[in-house]
PDB file of C-alpha atoms in Angstrom:
ATOM      1  CA  GLN A 138      26.478 -41.183 -15.164  1.00  0.00           C
ATOM      2  CA  VAL A 139      25.615 -41.895 -18.744  1.00  0.00           C
ATOM      3  CA  GLN A 140      23.896 -39.601 -21.266  1.00  0.00           C
ATOM      4  CA  LEU A 141      22.331 -40.730 -24.542  1.00  0.00           C
ATOM      5  CA  VAL A 142      21.310 -38.320 -27.163  1.00  0.00           C
ATOM      6  CA  GLU A 143      19.274 -39.505 -30.336  1.00  0.00           C
ATOM      7  CA  SER A 144      19.019 -37.655 -33.551  1.00  0.00           C
ATOM      8  CA  GLY A 145      18.035 -38.243 -37.118  1.00  0.00           C
ATOM      9  CA  GLY A 146      14.214 -38.293 -36.771  1.00  0.00           C
ATOM     10  CA  GLY A 147      11.788 -36.350 -38.888  1.00  0.00           C
ATOM     11  CA  LEU A 148       9.185 -36.682 -41.470  1.00  0.00           C
ATOM     12  CA  VAL A 149       9.338 -39.176 -44.406  1.00  0.00           C
ATOM     13  CA  GLN A 150       6.935 -40.619 -46.921  1.00  0.00           C
ATOM     14  CA  ALA A 151       5.769 -44.239 -46.754  1.00  0.00           C
ATOM     15  CA  GLY A 152       8.370 -46.376 -48.476  1.00  0.00           C
ATOM     16  CA  GLY A 153      11.218 -44.092 -47.711  1.00  0.00           C
ATOM     17  CA  SER A 154      14.207 -44.398 -45.494  1.00  0.00           C
ATOM     18  CA  LEU A 155      15.571 -42.720 -42.415  1.00  0.00           C
ATOM     19  CA  ARG A 156      18.663 -43.344 -40.213  1.00  0.00           C
ATOM     20  CA  LEU A 157      18.570 -42.661 -36.514  1.00  0.00           C
ATOM     21  CA  SER A 158      21.719 -42.106 -34.467  1.00  0.00           C
ATOM     22  CA  CYS A 159      22.550 -42.334 -30.624  1.00  0.00           C
ATOM     23  CA  ALA A 160      25.592 -40.746 -29.219  1.00  0.00           C
ATOM     24  CA  ALA A 161      26.631 -41.844 -25.851  1.00  0.00           C
ATOM     25  CA  SER A 162      28.915 -40.373 -23.115  1.00  0.00           C
ATOM     26  CA  GLY A 163      29.907 -41.276 -19.614  1.00  0.00           C
ATOM     27  CA  ARG A 164      30.125 -44.968 -18.860  1.00  0.00           C
ATOM     28  CA  THR A 165      32.273 -47.014 -21.233  1.00  0.00           C
ATOM     29  CA  PHE A 166      30.211 -47.385 -24.493  1.00  0.00           C
ATOM     30  CA  SER A 167      31.892 -50.545 -25.869  1.00  0.00           C
ATOM     31  CA  SER A 168      31.310 -52.628 -22.775  1.00  0.00           C
ATOM     32  CA  TYR A 169      27.416 -52.726 -22.930  1.00  0.00           C
ATOM     33  CA  GLY A 170      24.645 -53.874 -25.226  1.00  0.00           C
ATOM     34  CA  MET A 171      22.454 -51.241 -26.892  1.00  0.00           C
ATOM     35  CA  GLY A 172      18.827 -51.148 -27.951  1.00  0.00           C
ATOM     36  CA  TRP A 173      16.177 -49.054 -29.680  1.00  0.00           C
ATOM     37  CA  PHE A 174      12.483 -48.945 -28.453  1.00  0.00           C
ATOM     38  CA  ARG A 175       9.573 -46.847 -29.719  1.00  0.00           C
ATOM     39  CA  GLN A 176       6.261 -45.503 -28.375  1.00  0.00           C
ATOM     40  CA  ALA A 177       3.287 -44.341 -30.312  1.00  0.00           C
ATOM     41  CA  PRO A 178       0.555 -42.113 -28.984  1.00  0.00           C
ATOM     42  CA  GLY A 179      -1.603 -43.941 -26.333  1.00  0.00           C
ATOM     43  CA  LYS A 180       0.536 -47.098 -26.729  1.00  0.00           C
ATOM     44  CA  GLU A 181       3.149 -48.873 -24.562  1.00  0.00           C
ATOM     45  CA  ARG A 182       6.741 -48.594 -25.248  1.00  0.00           C
ATOM     46  CA  GLU A 183       7.875 -51.468 -27.376  1.00  0.00           C
ATOM     47  CA  PHE A 184      11.020 -53.179 -28.287  1.00  0.00           C
ATOM     48  CA  VAL A 185      12.435 -52.515 -31.832  1.00  0.00           C
ATOM     49  CA  ALA A 186      16.170 -53.699 -31.995  1.00  0.00           C
ATOM     50  CA  ALA A 187      19.280 -54.561 -29.781  1.00  0.00           C
ATOM     51  CA  ILE A 188      22.814 -55.196 -30.419  1.00  0.00           C
ATOM     52  CA  SER A 189      25.451 -56.834 -28.276  1.00  0.00           C
ATOM     53  CA  TRP A 190      28.568 -55.065 -27.147  1.00  0.00           C
ATOM     54  CA  SER A 191      30.683 -56.384 -30.106  1.00  0.00           C
ATOM     55  CA  GLY A 192      27.966 -56.080 -32.676  1.00  0.00           C
ATOM     56  CA  SER A 193      28.046 -59.704 -33.348  1.00  0.00           C
ATOM     57  CA  ILE A 194      24.606 -60.470 -32.159  1.00  0.00           C
ATOM     58  CA  THR A 195      21.350 -58.596 -33.081  1.00  0.00           C
ATOM     59  CA  TYR A 196      17.573 -59.069 -32.427  1.00  0.00           C
ATOM     60  CA  TYR A 197      14.775 -57.462 -34.057  1.00  0.00           C
ATOM     61  CA  ALA A 198      10.903 -57.096 -33.385  1.00  0.00           C
ATOM     62  CA  ASP A 199       8.973 -59.094 -35.827  1.00  0.00           C
ATOM     63  CA  SER A 200       7.276 -55.969 -37.032  1.00  0.00           C
ATOM     64  CA  VAL A 201      10.553 -54.482 -38.351  1.00  0.00           C
ATOM     65  CA  LYS A 202      12.521 -57.620 -39.199  1.00  0.00           C
ATOM     66  CA  GLY A 203      13.813 -57.226 -42.720  1.00  0.00           C
ATOM     67  CA  ARG A 204      13.368 -53.577 -42.875  1.00  0.00           C
ATOM     68  CA  PHE A 205      15.372 -52.149 -39.952  1.00  0.00           C
ATOM     69  CA  THR A 206      19.005 -52.607 -39.243  1.00  0.00           C
ATOM     70  CA  ILE A 207      20.850 -51.880 -35.928  1.00  0.00           C
ATOM     71  CA  SER A 208      24.544 -51.347 -35.868  1.00  0.00           C
ATOM     72  CA  ARG A 209      27.258 -49.630 -33.792  1.00  0.00           C
ATOM     73  CA  ASP A 210      30.594 -47.892 -34.041  1.00  0.00           C
ATOM     74  CA  ASN A 211      32.411 -48.338 -30.737  1.00  0.00           C
ATOM     75  CA  ALA A 212      35.185 -45.902 -31.784  1.00  0.00           C
ATOM     76  CA  LYS A 213      32.542 -43.051 -32.103  1.00  0.00           C
ATOM     77  CA  ASN A 214      30.395 -44.167 -29.077  1.00  0.00           C
ATOM     78  CA  THR A 215      27.254 -44.305 -31.482  1.00  0.00           C
ATOM     79  CA  VAL A 216      24.612 -46.695 -32.320  1.00  0.00           C
ATOM     80  CA  TYR A 217      22.491 -46.515 -35.349  1.00  0.00           C
ATOM     81  CA  LEU A 218      19.155 -47.592 -36.530  1.00  0.00           C
ATOM     82  CA  GLN A 219      18.663 -47.798 -40.233  1.00  0.00           C
ATOM     83  CA  MET A 220      14.902 -47.817 -41.351  1.00  0.00           C
ATOM     84  CA  LYS A 221      13.875 -48.852 -44.702  1.00  0.00           C
ATOM     85  CA  SER A 222      10.543 -49.311 -46.407  1.00  0.00           C
ATOM     86  CA  LEU A 223       8.873 -47.271 -43.668  1.00  0.00           C
ATOM     87  CA  LYS A 224       5.147 -47.645 -43.059  1.00  0.00           C
ATOM     88  CA  PRO A 225       2.689 -45.187 -41.326  1.00  0.00           C
ATOM     89  CA  GLU A 226       2.401 -47.610 -38.439  1.00  0.00           C
ATOM     90  CA  ASP A 227       6.225 -46.947 -37.675  1.00  0.00           C
ATOM     91  CA  THR A 228       5.355 -43.454 -36.674  1.00  0.00           C
ATOM     92  CA  ALA A 229       6.292 -43.144 -32.997  1.00  0.00           C
ATOM     93  CA  VAL A 230       8.879 -41.585 -30.585  1.00  0.00           C
ATOM     94  CA  TYR A 231      12.109 -43.717 -30.986  1.00  0.00           C
ATOM     95  CA  TYR A 232      14.312 -44.214 -27.882  1.00  0.00           C
ATOM     96  CA  CYS A 233      17.923 -45.331 -27.462  1.00  0.00           C
ATOM     97  CA  ALA A 234      18.912 -47.375 -24.356  1.00  0.00           C
ATOM     98  CA  GLN A 235      22.082 -48.786 -22.824  1.00  0.00           C
ATOM     99  CA  SER A 236      21.832 -52.278 -21.262  1.00  0.00           C
ATOM    100  CA  ARG A 237      22.991 -53.402 -17.952  1.00  0.00           C
ATOM    101  CA  THR A 238      25.160 -56.062 -19.568  1.00  0.00           C
ATOM    102  CA  VAL A 239      27.148 -56.838 -22.708  1.00  0.00           C
ATOM    103  CA  VAL A 240      24.351 -58.811 -24.317  1.00  0.00           C
ATOM    104  CA  ALA A 241      21.636 -57.714 -26.646  1.00  0.00           C
ATOM    105  CA  ASN A 242      18.608 -57.491 -24.320  1.00  0.00           C
ATOM    106  CA  ARG A 243      15.013 -57.501 -25.518  1.00  0.00           C
ATOM    107  CA  GLN A 244      13.238 -56.282 -22.278  1.00  0.00           C
ATOM    108  CA  ARG A 245      12.813 -52.593 -20.976  1.00  0.00           C
ATOM    109  CA  ASN A 246      13.988 -53.749 -17.457  1.00  0.00           C
ATOM    110  CA  ASP A 247      17.277 -54.878 -18.962  1.00  0.00           C
ATOM    111  CA  TYR A 248      18.260 -51.296 -19.526  1.00  0.00           C
ATOM    112  CA  ASP A 249      19.902 -48.735 -17.199  1.00  0.00           C
ATOM    113  CA  TYR A 250      19.895 -45.493 -19.161  1.00  0.00           C
ATOM    114  CA  TRP A 251      17.541 -43.913 -21.673  1.00  0.00           C
ATOM    115  CA  GLY A 252      17.737 -40.962 -24.302  1.00  0.00           C
ATOM    116  CA  GLN A 253      15.147 -38.396 -24.621  1.00  0.00           C
ATOM    117  CA  GLY A 254      13.601 -39.765 -27.644  1.00  0.00           C
ATOM    118  CA  THR A 255      13.403 -38.527 -31.256  1.00  0.00           C
ATOM    119  CA  GLN A 256      10.113 -38.143 -33.312  1.00  0.00           C
ATOM    120  CA  VAL A 257       9.619 -40.300 -36.528  1.00  0.00           C
ATOM    121  CA  THR A 258       6.559 -39.457 -38.562  1.00  0.00           C
ATOM    122  CA  VAL A 259       5.711 -41.474 -41.690  1.00  0.00           C
ATOM    123  CA  SER A 260       3.108 -40.083 -43.951  1.00  0.00           C
ATOM    124  CA  SER A 261       1.061 -41.872 -46.646  1.00  0.00           C
TER     125      SER A 261
END
């Protein structure tokens, strides 16, 4: 059984920065790809970023490319999402997820385990 716990969400002004963390326990963390998704009110959960088990391969949604950076520290069983130049449209609940495999997956069905989510609110 895997448990994922997100932290670091909060309220930030447009143009500001925020870093989200996801701590994992249970299944061996370093053997699986990790991803971040987000869900705004009334919207479907959408892909944000993904990283392979080694951290050598990453993918980003077009809407966040150049502003967000995903990284991982396998020694700490933690994945991060550094968010810069935040916009009001980035407001959502952000979810951490662990992949079925070692690769950087981009589809919701590629993930076995999900965290409870952390709220990010960007004000203008």
